[in-house]
mmCIF file of C-alpha atoms and ligand atoms in Angstrom:
data_model
loop_
_atom_site.group_PDB
_atom_site.id
_atom_site.type_symbol
_atom_site.label_atom_id
_atom_site.label_comp_id
_atom_site.label_asym_id
_atom_site.label_seq_id
_atom_site.Cartn_x
_atom_site.Cartn_y
_atom_site.Cartn_z
ATOM 1 C CA MET A 209 0.008 0.087 -0.208
ATOM 2 C CA LEU A 210 1.435 3.616 -1.425
ATOM 3 C CA ASP A 211 2.163 6.231 1.844
ATOM 4 C CA GLN A 212 -0.638 9.052 2.482
ATOM 5 C CA PRO A 213 0.637 12.099 1.817
ATOM 6 C CA THR A 214 1.081 14.492 5.244
ATOM 7 C CA ALA A 215 -1.890 16.285 4.566
ATOM 8 C CA THR A 216 0.626 19.790 5.557
ATOM 9 C CA ALA A 217 3.366 18.848 3.651
ATOM 10 C CA PRO A 218 4.446 21.945 1.741
ATOM 11 C CA ASN A 219 4.838 21.764 -2.442
ATOM 12 C CA GLY A 220 7.393 24.102 -1.735
ATOM 13 C CA GLY A 221 8.594 26.133 0.485
ATOM 14 C CA ALA A 222 6.390 27.825 2.283
ATOM 15 C CA GLN A 223 2.228 27.717 1.387
ATOM 16 C CA PHE A 224 1.182 29.029 -1.962
ATOM 17 C CA PHE A 225 -1.995 30.699 -0.829
ATOM 18 C CA ASP A 226 -1.006 32.269 3.014
ATOM 19 C CA ALA A 227 0.298 35.585 0.090
ATOM 20 C CA LEU A 228 -3.392 35.557 -0.031
ATOM 21 C CA GLY A 229 -4.940 38.828 2.694
ATOM 22 C CA ASP A 230 -7.944 39.060 3.984
ATOM 23 C CA VAL A 231 -10.389 40.700 1.257
ATOM 24 C CA THR A 232 -12.423 43.017 2.498
ATOM 25 C CA SER A 233 -15.975 41.775 0.495
ATOM 26 C CA ASP A 234 -17.576 44.563 -1.013
ATOM 27 C CA SER A 235 -19.915 46.196 1.764
ATOM 28 C CA LEU A 236 -23.548 45.699 -0.009
ATOM 29 C CA LEU A 237 -22.721 41.869 0.359
ATOM 30 C CA ALA A 238 -21.940 42.110 3.700
ATOM 31 C CA LEU A 239 -25.439 43.603 4.163
ATOM 32 C CA ILE A 240 -27.107 41.388 2.316
ATOM 33 C CA ALA A 241 -25.161 38.435 4.560
ATOM 34 C CA MET A 242 -26.166 40.297 7.662
ATOM 35 C CA ALA A 243 -30.586 40.973 6.288
ATOM 36 C CA ASN A 244 -30.245 37.068 5.655
ATOM 37 C CA ALA A 245 -28.874 35.752 8.567
ATOM 38 C CA ASP A 246 -31.216 38.469 11.170
ATOM 39 C CA PRO A 247 -34.277 36.484 12.400
ATOM 40 C CA ARG A 248 -36.326 38.430 13.057
ATOM 41 C CA PRO A 249 -38.983 37.912 11.024
ATOM 42 C CA ASP A 250 -40.807 42.041 10.051
ATOM 43 C CA LYS A 251 -37.231 42.923 8.975
ATOM 44 C CA ILE A 252 -36.613 44.762 6.260
ATOM 45 C CA ASP A 253 -34.334 44.592 3.814
ATOM 46 C CA VAL A 254 -33.917 47.468 1.124
ATOM 47 C CA GLY A 255 -30.371 46.874 0.962
ATOM 48 C CA VAL A 256 -30.407 44.876 -1.726
ATOM 49 C CA GLY A 257 -30.640 45.931 -5.752
ATOM 50 C CA VAL A 258 -33.557 44.186 -6.079
ATOM 51 C CA TYR A 259 -36.986 45.182 -7.266
ATOM 52 C CA ARG A 260 -39.915 43.731 -4.823
ATOM 53 C CA ASP A 261 -43.569 43.367 -5.740
ATOM 54 C CA GLY A 262 -46.555 44.453 -2.944
ATOM 55 C CA ALA A 263 -46.282 41.379 -1.268
ATOM 56 C CA GLY A 264 -42.331 41.428 -0.512
ATOM 57 C CA ASN A 265 -41.760 39.000 -3.883
ATOM 58 C CA THR A 266 -39.465 39.286 -6.585
ATOM 59 C CA PRO A 267 -41.582 37.976 -10.030
ATOM 60 C CA ILE A 268 -40.372 36.399 -12.647
ATOM 61 C CA LEU A 269 -42.188 38.817 -15.281
ATOM 62 C CA ARG A 270 -44.422 37.093 -16.869
ATOM 63 C CA ALA A 271 -43.106 37.676 -20.295
ATOM 64 C CA VAL A 272 -40.385 35.685 -19.337
ATOM 65 C CA LYS A 273 -41.549 33.029 -17.767
ATOM 66 C CA ALA A 274 -43.845 32.467 -21.634
ATOM 67 C CA ALA A 275 -40.252 33.808 -22.887
ATOM 68 C CA GLU A 276 -38.972 30.050 -21.640
ATOM 69 C CA ARG A 277 -41.584 28.571 -20.627
ATOM 70 C CA GLN A 278 -41.239 28.684 -25.691
ATOM 71 C CA LEU A 279 -37.798 28.497 -25.108
ATOM 72 C CA TRP A 280 -38.242 25.074 -23.477
ATOM 73 C CA GLU A 281 -39.938 23.495 -26.018
ATOM 74 C CA THR A 282 -37.811 24.940 -29.073
ATOM 75 C CA GLN A 283 -34.295 24.725 -28.183
ATOM 76 C CA GLU A 284 -32.772 22.514 -30.095
ATOM 77 C CA THR A 285 -29.283 22.706 -29.163
ATOM 78 C CA LYS A 286 -27.149 24.142 -26.321
ATOM 79 C CA SER A 287 -24.261 23.970 -28.861
ATOM 80 C CA TYR A 288 -21.983 26.660 -28.449
ATOM 81 C CA ILE A 289 -22.511 30.123 -29.219
ATOM 82 C CA GLY A 290 -20.325 32.451 -30.521
ATOM 83 C CA GLY A 291 -18.058 35.117 -29.403
ATOM 84 C CA PHE A 292 -20.907 37.719 -29.898
ATOM 85 C CA GLY A 293 -23.466 35.250 -27.904
ATOM 86 C CA ASP A 294 -26.915 35.453 -29.447
ATOM 87 C CA ARG A 295 -26.517 38.771 -31.293
ATOM 88 C CA ARG A 296 -30.235 38.379 -32.349
ATOM 89 C CA TYR A 297 -30.566 40.144 -29.075
ATOM 90 C CA THR A 298 -28.323 42.641 -28.996
ATOM 91 C CA GLU A 299 -29.911 44.020 -32.990
ATOM 92 C CA LEU A 300 -33.879 43.638 -31.151
ATOM 93 C CA LEU A 301 -32.848 46.032 -28.013
ATOM 94 C CA ARG A 302 -31.052 48.591 -30.664
ATOM 95 C CA PRO A 303 -34.805 50.348 -30.857
ATOM 96 C CA ILE A 304 -34.792 50.536 -27.145
ATOM 97 C CA VAL A 305 -31.577 51.706 -26.619
ATOM 98 C CA LEU A 306 -30.638 53.810 -29.122
ATOM 99 C CA GLY A 307 -33.964 55.082 -30.392
ATOM 100 C CA ARG A 308 -33.071 57.378 -33.232
ATOM 101 C CA HIS A 309 -29.491 55.944 -33.768
ATOM 102 C CA ALA A 310 -30.614 53.051 -33.960
ATOM 103 C CA ALA A 311 -29.683 52.176 -37.252
ATOM 104 C CA ASP A 312 -26.626 53.911 -37.377
ATOM 105 C CA ASP A 313 -23.623 51.490 -38.904
ATOM 106 C CA ARG A 314 -21.073 52.624 -36.437
ATOM 107 C CA ILE A 315 -23.009 51.608 -33.689
ATOM 108 C CA VAL A 316 -21.941 47.989 -32.739
ATOM 109 C CA GLY A 317 -23.159 46.262 -30.203
ATOM 110 C CA LEU A 318 -22.097 42.568 -28.443
ATOM 111 C CA HIS A 319 -24.326 40.387 -25.494
ATOM 112 C CA THR A 320 -22.310 40.011 -22.343
ATOM 113 C CA PRO A 321 -22.853 38.411 -18.856
ATOM 114 C CA GLY A 322 -24.827 41.353 -17.045
ATOM 115 C CA GLY A 323 -24.517 44.871 -17.299
ATOM 116 C CA CYS A 324 -20.734 44.233 -14.967
ATOM 117 C CA GLY A 325 -19.882 42.309 -18.067
ATOM 118 C CA ALA A 326 -19.854 44.932 -20.416
ATOM 119 C CA LEU A 327 -18.980 47.403 -17.976
ATOM 120 C CA SER A 328 -15.724 45.007 -17.267
ATOM 121 C CA LEU A 329 -15.048 44.319 -21.419
ATOM 122 C CA GLY A 330 -16.203 48.319 -22.022
ATOM 123 C CA PHE A 331 -12.728 49.361 -20.110
ATOM 124 C CA LYS A 332 -11.016 46.741 -20.761
ATOM 125 C CA LEU A 333 -11.583 47.767 -23.528
ATOM 126 C CA ILE A 334 -10.386 51.345 -23.027
ATOM 127 C CA ALA A 335 -7.288 50.163 -21.964
ATOM 128 C CA THR A 336 -6.470 48.205 -25.134
ATOM 129 C CA ALA A 337 -6.430 50.948 -26.637
ATOM 130 C CA HIS A 338 -5.062 53.285 -24.353
ATOM 131 C CA PRO A 339 -3.393 52.390 -21.288
ATOM 132 C CA ASP A 340 -2.418 55.257 -19.614
ATOM 133 C CA ALA A 341 -6.103 56.970 -19.868
ATOM 134 C CA LYS A 342 -8.403 58.525 -16.662
ATOM 135 C CA VAL A 343 -11.553 57.543 -15.638
ATOM 136 C CA LEU A 344 -13.876 60.609 -14.274
ATOM 137 C CA VAL A 345 -16.261 59.006 -12.367
ATOM 138 C CA GLY A 346 -19.109 60.975 -10.342
ATOM 139 C CA THR A 347 -19.007 61.260 -7.018
ATOM 140 C CA PRO A 348 -21.152 58.716 -4.992
ATOM 141 C CA THR A 349 -20.964 56.667 -7.879
ATOM 142 C CA TRP A 350 -22.752 52.918 -7.675
ATOM 143 C CA PRO A 351 -19.704 50.890 -5.763
ATOM 144 C CA ASN A 352 -18.702 48.148 -7.698
ATOM 145 C CA HIS A 353 -17.491 50.863 -10.522
ATOM 146 C CA ILE A 354 -14.247 51.860 -8.881
ATOM 147 C CA PRO A 355 -13.016 47.565 -8.168
ATOM 148 C CA VAL A 356 -13.933 47.662 -12.460
ATOM 149 C CA ILE A 357 -12.478 49.804 -13.441
ATOM 150 C CA GLY A 358 -9.099 49.150 -11.771
ATOM 151 C CA ALA A 359 -9.045 46.009 -12.534
ATOM 152 C CA ALA A 360 -8.958 47.540 -15.750
ATOM 153 C CA GLY A 361 -5.516 48.764 -14.801
ATOM 154 C CA LEU A 362 -6.614 52.157 -15.997
ATOM 155 C CA LYS A 363 -6.523 55.909 -13.746
ATOM 156 C CA ILE A 364 -9.442 57.105 -11.818
ATOM 157 C CA ALA A 365 -10.313 60.435 -10.840
ATOM 158 C CA GLU A 366 -13.598 61.575 -9.283
ATOM 159 C CA TYR A 367 -15.753 64.912 -10.378
ATOM 160 C CA PRO A 368 -18.351 65.605 -7.334
ATOM 161 C CA TYR A 369 -21.908 64.530 -8.799
ATOM 162 C CA TYR A 370 -24.392 64.719 -5.216
ATOM 163 C CA ASP A 371 -24.112 65.544 -2.763
ATOM 164 C CA ARG A 372 -25.968 64.096 0.175
ATOM 165 C CA LEU A 373 -26.961 66.603 2.970
ATOM 166 C CA GLU A 374 -28.076 68.634 0.610
ATOM 167 C CA THR A 375 -30.225 66.409 -0.705
ATOM 168 C CA ARG A 376 -28.817 67.716 -4.073
ATOM 169 C CA ILE A 377 -27.190 67.105 -7.673
ATOM 170 C CA ARG A 378 -23.507 69.510 -7.596
ATOM 171 C CA PHE A 379 -23.845 70.380 -11.121
ATOM 172 C CA ASP A 380 -22.017 73.498 -11.386
ATOM 173 C CA ALA A 381 -18.884 71.489 -9.758
ATOM 174 C CA MET A 382 -19.439 69.035 -11.199
ATOM 175 C CA MET A 383 -19.354 70.648 -15.126
ATOM 176 C CA ALA A 384 -15.825 72.831 -13.132
ATOM 177 C CA ALA A 385 -14.138 69.657 -13.229
ATOM 178 C CA LEU A 386 -15.717 68.388 -16.634
ATOM 179 C CA ASN A 387 -14.346 71.263 -17.744
ATOM 180 C CA GLY A 388 -11.194 71.175 -16.461
ATOM 181 C CA ALA A 389 -10.133 67.332 -17.481
ATOM 182 C CA SER A 390 -8.407 67.240 -21.516
ATOM 183 C CA VAL A 391 -8.781 65.319 -24.336
ATOM 184 C CA GLY A 392 -8.741 61.833 -24.407
ATOM 185 C CA ASP A 393 -10.384 61.609 -20.608
ATOM 186 C CA VAL A 394 -13.062 59.207 -19.969
ATOM 187 C CA ALA A 395 -16.254 60.090 -18.219
ATOM 188 C CA LEU A 396 -18.776 57.962 -16.860
ATOM 189 C CA LEU A 397 -21.747 59.538 -16.450
ATOM 190 C CA HIS A 398 -24.637 57.681 -15.617
ATOM 191 C CA GLY A 399 -27.799 56.433 -17.890
ATOM 192 C CA CYS A 400 -30.869 57.361 -16.013
ATOM 193 C CA CYS A 401 -31.848 56.060 -11.804
ATOM 194 C CA HIS A 402 -28.334 56.460 -11.130
ATOM 195 C CA ASN A 403 -27.339 54.627 -8.331
ATOM 196 C CA PRO A 404 -26.942 55.458 -5.594
ATOM 197 C CA THR A 405 -28.656 58.584 -5.733
ATOM 198 C CA GLY A 406 -31.386 58.088 -7.805
ATOM 199 C CA ALA A 407 -30.263 61.969 -8.794
ATOM 200 C CA ASP A 408 -30.836 62.195 -12.630
ATOM 201 C CA LEU A 409 -30.241 65.182 -14.324
ATOM 202 C CA ASP A 410 -32.417 67.223 -16.020
ATOM 203 C CA GLU A 411 -32.730 67.737 -19.438
ATOM 204 C CA GLY A 412 -31.143 71.064 -19.493
ATOM 205 C CA GLN A 413 -28.368 69.571 -17.464
ATOM 206 C CA TRP A 414 -28.152 66.632 -20.252
ATOM 207 C CA ALA A 415 -27.477 69.254 -22.948
ATOM 208 C CA GLN A 416 -24.578 70.807 -20.413
ATOM 209 C CA VAL A 417 -22.959 68.129 -20.188
ATOM 210 C CA VAL A 418 -23.228 67.226 -23.846
ATOM 211 C CA GLU A 419 -21.806 70.390 -24.968
ATOM 212 C CA VAL A 420 -18.609 69.907 -22.831
ATOM 213 C CA VAL A 421 -17.967 66.502 -22.887
ATOM 214 C CA ALA A 422 -17.602 66.845 -27.499
ATOM 215 C CA ARG A 423 -16.589 70.564 -26.474
ATOM 216 C CA GLN A 424 -13.376 68.683 -24.741
ATOM 217 C CA GLY A 425 -12.981 66.021 -26.579
ATOM 218 C CA LEU A 426 -14.101 63.156 -23.714
ATOM 219 C CA ILE A 427 -14.376 59.987 -23.999
ATOM 220 C CA PRO A 428 -18.556 59.743 -22.948
ATOM 221 C CA PHE A 429 -18.746 55.927 -20.963
ATOM 222 C CA VAL A 430 -22.510 55.708 -20.444
ATOM 223 C CA ASP A 431 -23.962 52.896 -17.787
ATOM 224 C CA ILE A 432 -27.298 52.310 -18.408
ATOM 225 C CA ALA A 433 -29.047 49.924 -15.794
ATOM 226 C CA TYR A 434 -31.906 50.485 -15.255
ATOM 227 C CA GLN A 435 -33.943 51.814 -18.744
ATOM 228 C CA GLY A 436 -37.860 51.668 -17.906
ATOM 229 C CA LEU A 437 -37.204 51.957 -14.378
ATOM 230 C CA GLY A 438 -36.924 56.072 -14.175
ATOM 231 C CA ARG A 439 -39.951 58.006 -16.344
ATOM 232 C CA GLY A 440 -40.070 55.371 -19.989
ATOM 233 C CA PHE A 441 -37.823 53.692 -22.085
ATOM 234 C CA ALA A 442 -37.395 56.643 -24.276
ATOM 235 C CA GLU A 443 -37.144 59.118 -21.612
ATOM 236 C CA ASP A 444 -34.729 57.276 -19.514
ATOM 237 C CA ALA A 445 -32.539 57.517 -22.342
ATOM 238 C CA ALA A 446 -32.699 60.639 -24.041
ATOM 239 C CA GLY A 447 -29.430 61.755 -22.423
ATOM 240 C CA LEU A 448 -27.733 58.788 -23.884
ATOM 241 C CA HIS A 449 -29.354 59.884 -27.472
ATOM 242 C CA LEU A 450 -27.683 63.217 -27.126
ATOM 243 C CA LEU A 451 -24.693 62.139 -26.375
ATOM 244 C CA LEU A 452 -24.430 60.117 -29.683
ATOM 245 C CA ASP A 453 -25.951 63.066 -31.212
ATOM 246 C CA ALA A 454 -23.460 65.004 -30.988
ATOM 247 C CA CYS A 455 -20.176 62.551 -30.283
ATOM 248 C CA ASP A 456 -18.461 60.704 -32.373
ATOM 249 C CA GLU A 457 -16.941 57.938 -29.941
ATOM 250 C CA VAL A 458 -18.870 56.662 -27.582
ATOM 251 C CA ILE A 459 -19.467 53.405 -25.250
ATOM 252 C CA LEU A 460 -22.541 51.972 -23.688
ATOM 253 C CA SER A 461 -22.581 49.971 -21.531
ATOM 254 C CA GLN A 462 -26.256 48.668 -21.139
ATOM 255 C CA SER A 463 -28.320 45.799 -18.752
ATOM 256 C CA CYS A 464 -31.682 43.388 -18.901
ATOM 257 C CA ASP A 465 -31.425 42.061 -15.770
ATOM 258 C CA LYS A 466 -33.593 44.837 -13.893
ATOM 259 C CA ASN A 467 -36.304 46.005 -17.078
ATOM 260 C CA PHE A 468 -36.600 42.094 -17.410
ATOM 261 C CA GLY A 469 -35.849 41.171 -13.869
ATOM 262 C CA VAL A 470 -33.615 38.496 -14.951
ATOM 263 C CA TYR A 471 -30.890 39.765 -11.998
ATOM 264 C CA ARG A 472 -28.765 35.746 -12.314
ATOM 265 C CA ASP A 473 -29.138 35.130 -15.944
ATOM 266 C CA ARG A 474 -26.623 37.805 -16.093
ATOM 267 C CA VAL A 475 -28.162 39.233 -19.672
ATOM 268 C CA GLY A 476 -26.229 42.692 -21.046
ATOM 269 C CA SER A 477 -24.947 44.081 -23.488
ATOM 270 C CA LEU A 478 -21.783 46.712 -24.956
ATOM 271 C CA PHE A 479 -22.121 49.259 -27.330
ATOM 272 C CA ILE A 480 -19.456 50.563 -28.725
ATOM 273 C CA LYS A 481 -19.683 54.223 -30.944
ATOM 274 C CA THR A 482 -16.286 55.340 -32.931
ATOM 275 C CA ALA A 483 -16.472 57.804 -35.926
ATOM 276 C CA ARG A 484 -16.603 55.344 -38.750
ATOM 277 C CA ALA A 485 -18.299 51.259 -39.304
ATOM 278 C CA ASP A 486 -14.471 49.788 -40.651
ATOM 279 C CA GLN A 487 -13.294 50.767 -36.757
ATOM 280 C CA SER A 488 -16.113 50.310 -34.774
ATOM 281 C CA LYS A 489 -16.100 46.038 -36.202
ATOM 282 C CA ARG A 490 -12.289 46.173 -35.417
ATOM 283 C CA ALA A 491 -12.940 47.547 -31.367
ATOM 284 C CA MET A 492 -15.811 44.982 -30.941
ATOM 285 C CA ASP A 493 -13.280 42.048 -32.675
ATOM 286 C CA HIS A 494 -10.588 43.481 -29.510
ATOM 287 C CA VAL A 495 -13.724 42.964 -27.613
ATOM 288 C CA VAL A 496 -14.971 38.800 -28.523
ATOM 289 C CA GLN A 497 -10.914 38.927 -28.063
ATOM 290 C CA ILE A 498 -10.527 40.382 -24.165
ATOM 291 C CA ALA A 499 -13.746 38.267 -23.472
ATOM 292 C CA ARG A 500 -12.501 34.727 -24.625
ATOM 293 C CA GLU A 501 -9.543 35.424 -22.108
ATOM 294 C CA MET A 502 -12.590 36.029 -19.185
ATOM 295 C CA TRP A 503 -15.935 33.970 -19.490
ATOM 296 C CA SER A 504 -15.173 32.907 -23.426
ATOM 297 C CA MET A 505 -19.113 33.984 -24.466
ATOM 298 C CA PRO A 506 -21.567 34.233 -22.306
ATOM 299 C CA PRO A 507 -24.242 32.125 -21.182
ATOM 300 C CA ASP A 508 -26.955 32.062 -23.113
ATOM 301 C CA HIS A 509 -30.433 31.609 -21.485
ATOM 302 C CA GLY A 510 -31.445 35.219 -19.899
ATOM 303 C CA ALA A 511 -30.349 36.647 -23.641
ATOM 304 C CA ALA A 512 -32.328 33.895 -25.361
ATOM 305 C CA ALA A 513 -35.436 34.622 -23.236
ATOM 306 C CA VAL A 514 -35.433 38.107 -23.998
ATOM 307 C CA ARG A 515 -34.631 37.279 -27.650
ATOM 308 C CA ILE A 516 -38.615 35.932 -28.032
ATOM 309 C CA VAL A 517 -39.948 38.261 -25.785
ATOM 310 C CA LEU A 518 -38.787 41.285 -27.615
ATOM 311 C CA GLU A 519 -39.915 39.135 -31.077
ATOM 312 C CA ASP A 520 -43.047 38.497 -30.294
ATOM 313 C CA PRO A 521 -45.995 41.118 -30.510
ATOM 314 C CA ALA A 522 -48.032 39.636 -27.452
ATOM 315 C CA LEU A 523 -44.599 39.082 -24.798
ATOM 316 C CA ARG A 524 -43.797 42.633 -25.976
ATOM 317 C CA SER A 525 -46.442 44.053 -25.304
ATOM 318 C CA ASP A 526 -47.022 42.169 -22.254
ATOM 319 C CA TRP A 527 -43.878 43.147 -21.040
ATOM 320 C CA ASP A 528 -44.020 46.396 -21.672
ATOM 321 C CA ALA A 529 -47.022 46.515 -19.410
ATOM 322 C CA GLU A 530 -45.121 45.254 -16.857
ATOM 323 C CA VAL A 531 -42.574 47.124 -16.495
ATOM 324 C CA GLY A 532 -44.689 50.275 -16.556
ATOM 325 C CA GLU A 533 -46.521 48.648 -13.727
ATOM 326 C CA MET A 534 -42.946 48.184 -11.525
ATOM 327 C CA ARG A 535 -42.276 51.876 -13.048
ATOM 328 C CA ASP A 536 -45.249 52.983 -10.854
ATOM 329 C CA ARG A 537 -45.288 50.872 -7.881
ATOM 330 C CA VAL A 538 -40.828 52.557 -7.241
ATOM 331 C CA ASN A 539 -43.306 56.240 -8.229
ATOM 332 C CA ARG A 540 -45.769 55.752 -6.095
ATOM 333 C CA ILE A 541 -43.657 54.833 -2.862
ATOM 334 C CA ARG A 542 -41.226 57.421 -4.006
ATOM 335 C CA GLY A 543 -43.986 59.555 -3.457
ATOM 336 C CA ARG A 544 -45.499 58.074 -0.406
ATOM 337 C CA ILE A 545 -42.423 58.470 1.518
ATOM 338 C CA ALA A 546 -41.618 61.973 -0.298
ATOM 339 C CA ALA A 547 -45.391 62.844 1.492
ATOM 340 C CA ALA A 548 -44.588 61.662 5.474
ATOM 341 C CA ASP A 549 -41.950 64.544 5.892
ATOM 342 C CA PRO A 550 -41.011 67.860 4.204
ATOM 343 C CA ARG A 551 -37.036 66.411 5.047
ATOM 344 C CA LEU A 552 -37.877 63.826 2.741
ATOM 345 C CA ALA A 553 -39.806 65.338 -0.290
ATOM 346 C CA TYR A 554 -36.495 64.880 -2.808
ATOM 347 C CA ILE A 555 -37.471 61.749 -2.607
ATOM 348 C CA GLY A 556 -40.463 63.051 -5.204
ATOM 349 C CA GLU A 557 -38.803 63.958 -8.194
ATOM 350 C CA GLN A 558 -35.940 61.230 -7.720
ATOM 351 C CA PHE A 559 -35.983 57.812 -10.161
ATOM 352 C CA GLY A 560 -35.127 54.052 -10.193
ATOM 353 C CA MET A 561 -34.329 52.678 -7.112
ATOM 354 C CA PHE A 562 -31.990 53.849 -4.627
ATOM 355 C CA SER A 563 -32.199 57.027 -2.756
ATOM 356 C CA MET A 564 -30.160 58.205 -0.443
ATOM 357 C CA LEU A 565 -31.219 59.389 2.790
ATOM 358 C CA PRO A 566 -28.858 62.027 5.086
ATOM 359 C CA LEU A 567 -28.402 59.836 8.119
ATOM 360 C CA THR A 568 -25.408 59.582 9.842
ATOM 361 C CA VAL A 569 -23.373 55.792 10.031
ATOM 362 C CA GLU A 570 -24.420 55.227 13.328
ATOM 363 C CA GLN A 571 -27.780 56.615 12.472
ATOM 364 C CA VAL A 572 -28.405 53.639 9.683
ATOM 365 C CA ARG A 573 -26.837 51.562 12.394
ATOM 366 C CA GLY A 574 -28.815 52.321 14.041
ATOM 367 C CA LEU A 575 -32.058 51.105 12.045
ATOM 368 C CA ARG A 576 -30.836 47.684 11.785
ATOM 369 C CA GLU A 577 -30.389 47.173 15.597
ATOM 370 C CA SER A 578 -33.840 48.576 16.685
ATOM 371 C CA HIS A 579 -35.467 48.477 13.101
ATOM 372 C CA ALA A 580 -34.407 45.478 11.612
ATOM 373 C CA ILE A 581 -34.215 47.827 8.857
ATOM 374 C CA TYR A 582 -31.295 47.106 6.963
ATOM 375 C CA MET A 583 -29.802 49.502 3.708
ATOM 376 C CA ALA A 584 -26.046 50.442 3.453
ATOM 377 C CA ASP A 585 -24.708 52.622 5.256
ATOM 378 C CA SER A 586 -23.663 55.729 3.441
ATOM 379 C CA GLY A 587 -28.628 55.606 3.882
ATOM 380 C CA ARG A 588 -28.677 54.228 0.423
ATOM 381 C CA PHE A 589 -31.547 52.294 0.418
ATOM 382 C CA ASN A 590 -33.753 50.491 -2.498
ATOM 383 C CA VAL A 591 -37.229 52.180 -2.262
ATOM 384 C CA ILE A 592 -39.533 49.669 -3.891
ATOM 385 C CA GLY A 593 -37.697 46.264 -1.381
ATOM 386 C CA MET A 594 -40.088 46.253 0.752
ATOM 387 C CA ALA A 595 -43.481 45.123 0.611
ATOM 388 C CA ASP A 596 -46.892 47.235 0.513
ATOM 389 C CA GLY A 597 -47.382 45.589 4.878
ATOM 390 C CA ALA A 598 -43.295 47.559 5.135
ATOM 391 C CA ILE A 599 -44.179 51.037 3.693
ATOM 392 C CA ASP A 600 -45.911 52.812 6.794
ATOM 393 C CA ARG A 601 -43.467 51.362 8.975
ATOM 394 C CA PHE A 602 -40.305 52.269 7.542
ATOM 395 C CA ILE A 603 -41.145 55.613 7.221
ATOM 396 C CA ALA A 604 -42.463 55.261 10.446
ATOM 397 C CA ALA A 605 -37.999 54.246 11.392
ATOM 398 C CA ILE A 606 -36.892 56.863 9.396
ATOM 399 C CA VAL A 607 -38.456 60.370 10.306
ATOM 400 C CA GLU A 608 -37.780 58.990 14.070
ATOM 401 C CA ALA A 609 -33.803 58.064 12.835
ATOM 402 C CA MET A 610 -34.160 62.360 10.834
ATOM 403 C CA ASN A 611 -35.343 63.177 14.799
ATOM 404 C CA GLY A 612 -32.525 62.266 16.289
HETATM 405 C C1 LIG B 978 -25.710 50.885 -11.529
HETATM 406 C C2 LIG B 978 -25.006 50.100 -11.988
HETATM 407 N N1 LIG B 978 -24.277 49.294 -13.429
HETATM 408 C C3 LIG B 978 -24.345 48.471 -13.525
HETATM 409 C C4 LIG B 978 -24.969 47.051 -12.597
HETATM 410 C C5 LIG B 978 -25.172 46.244 -12.997
HETATM 411 O O1 LIG B 978 -25.994 45.164 -13.715
HETATM 412 P P1 LIG B 978 -25.370 43.914 -13.664
HETATM 413 O O2 LIG B 978 -26.475 43.223 -12.956
HETATM 414 O O3 LIG B 978 -26.934 43.066 -15.265
HETATM 415 O O4 LIG B 978 -24.713 43.297 -13.873
HETATM 416 C C6 LIG B 978 -25.713 47.577 -11.475
HETATM 417 C C7 LIG B 978 -27.069 46.767 -10.554
HETATM 418 O O5 LIG B 978 -26.561 46.343 -9.674
HETATM 419 C C8 LIG B 978 -25.451 49.264 -11.750
HETATM 420 O O6 LIG B 978 -26.271 49.711 -10.838
#
């Protein structure tokens, strides 16, 4: 009988993985774990970024369920799909995302694993073209933007975006920062439903941002992850369309995970616009190569379901109605919170799933301990994260916290 190897024998010198330090995990993931572990039955988890209906569930949309049934019955192979993923899915998204620019052949799209996959590919493409490029990122922004940009090896500079205590966009400071940026700097902008603040640029502000981006020769990178959940599909992409009017070079990361409710299926896309169709095609060839090194090709199932919804007029109109229901629910709850206290009135003027409360970290933690209400330490909360029955209790608790 062979000797058993000793379990502790190092392959070489020190234990190889001792070199790893502790991970500072994404604080939102840690918050979700904490909320899940709380045994209090009336806990309210407004930390995680998913839609919840009146009963507090995150349902599969009717149209998506029907499309998945069709897919199950008709799909004949699960053979490899190729680097571009589902090309028909990306085609069908064009009118929704690009609007009047849908037929522009200088804009080329690719199916990605969620919005995160699109962000990652977009920034890695920038790093491939210009390893020294700098990305201007609004403060605050969605926390995962920073590590994704960092992982691409790009430099990051901040521009002021929102004053949490004053509950308004720091527009003059933002414009000053963009005016001071250099040709070739990348400006990351949220298309709509700003995460974490809910504070979107209005039409006049978008026009000024577009003007400075074009004048300074900046490369706009638009992240649009919540289209349809703010004001409507066209309205939510209006700023993006103005940028496409004015700029020859635009990068756009998009997610269907929220507006189709397919979060775990990882459905997104990346669109690149350059000055010429052949240049855009070449850029996309690079993107496909970069994806090949990471995940090779995107997962098929969710995008196939989205494709079926968008191809079938009845499912398409049911999906429109369902997104309308989600949007109305978001805006109804915003109205209820805004009406509860003049200090919360700003929440009725913001859009999408998130807003920030002007609370201190101690107040946020107090809500967690005394009321089992879970939100990010920054005061960011998911407006539609709670069931109908929890809304009054949530409002009473935050007003109590604001009163100190
Ligand atoms: C601003 C923003 N961009 C991108 C994403 C990524 O979305 P996905 O889940 O499709 O990767 C999110 C998700 O929370 C987001 O809030």
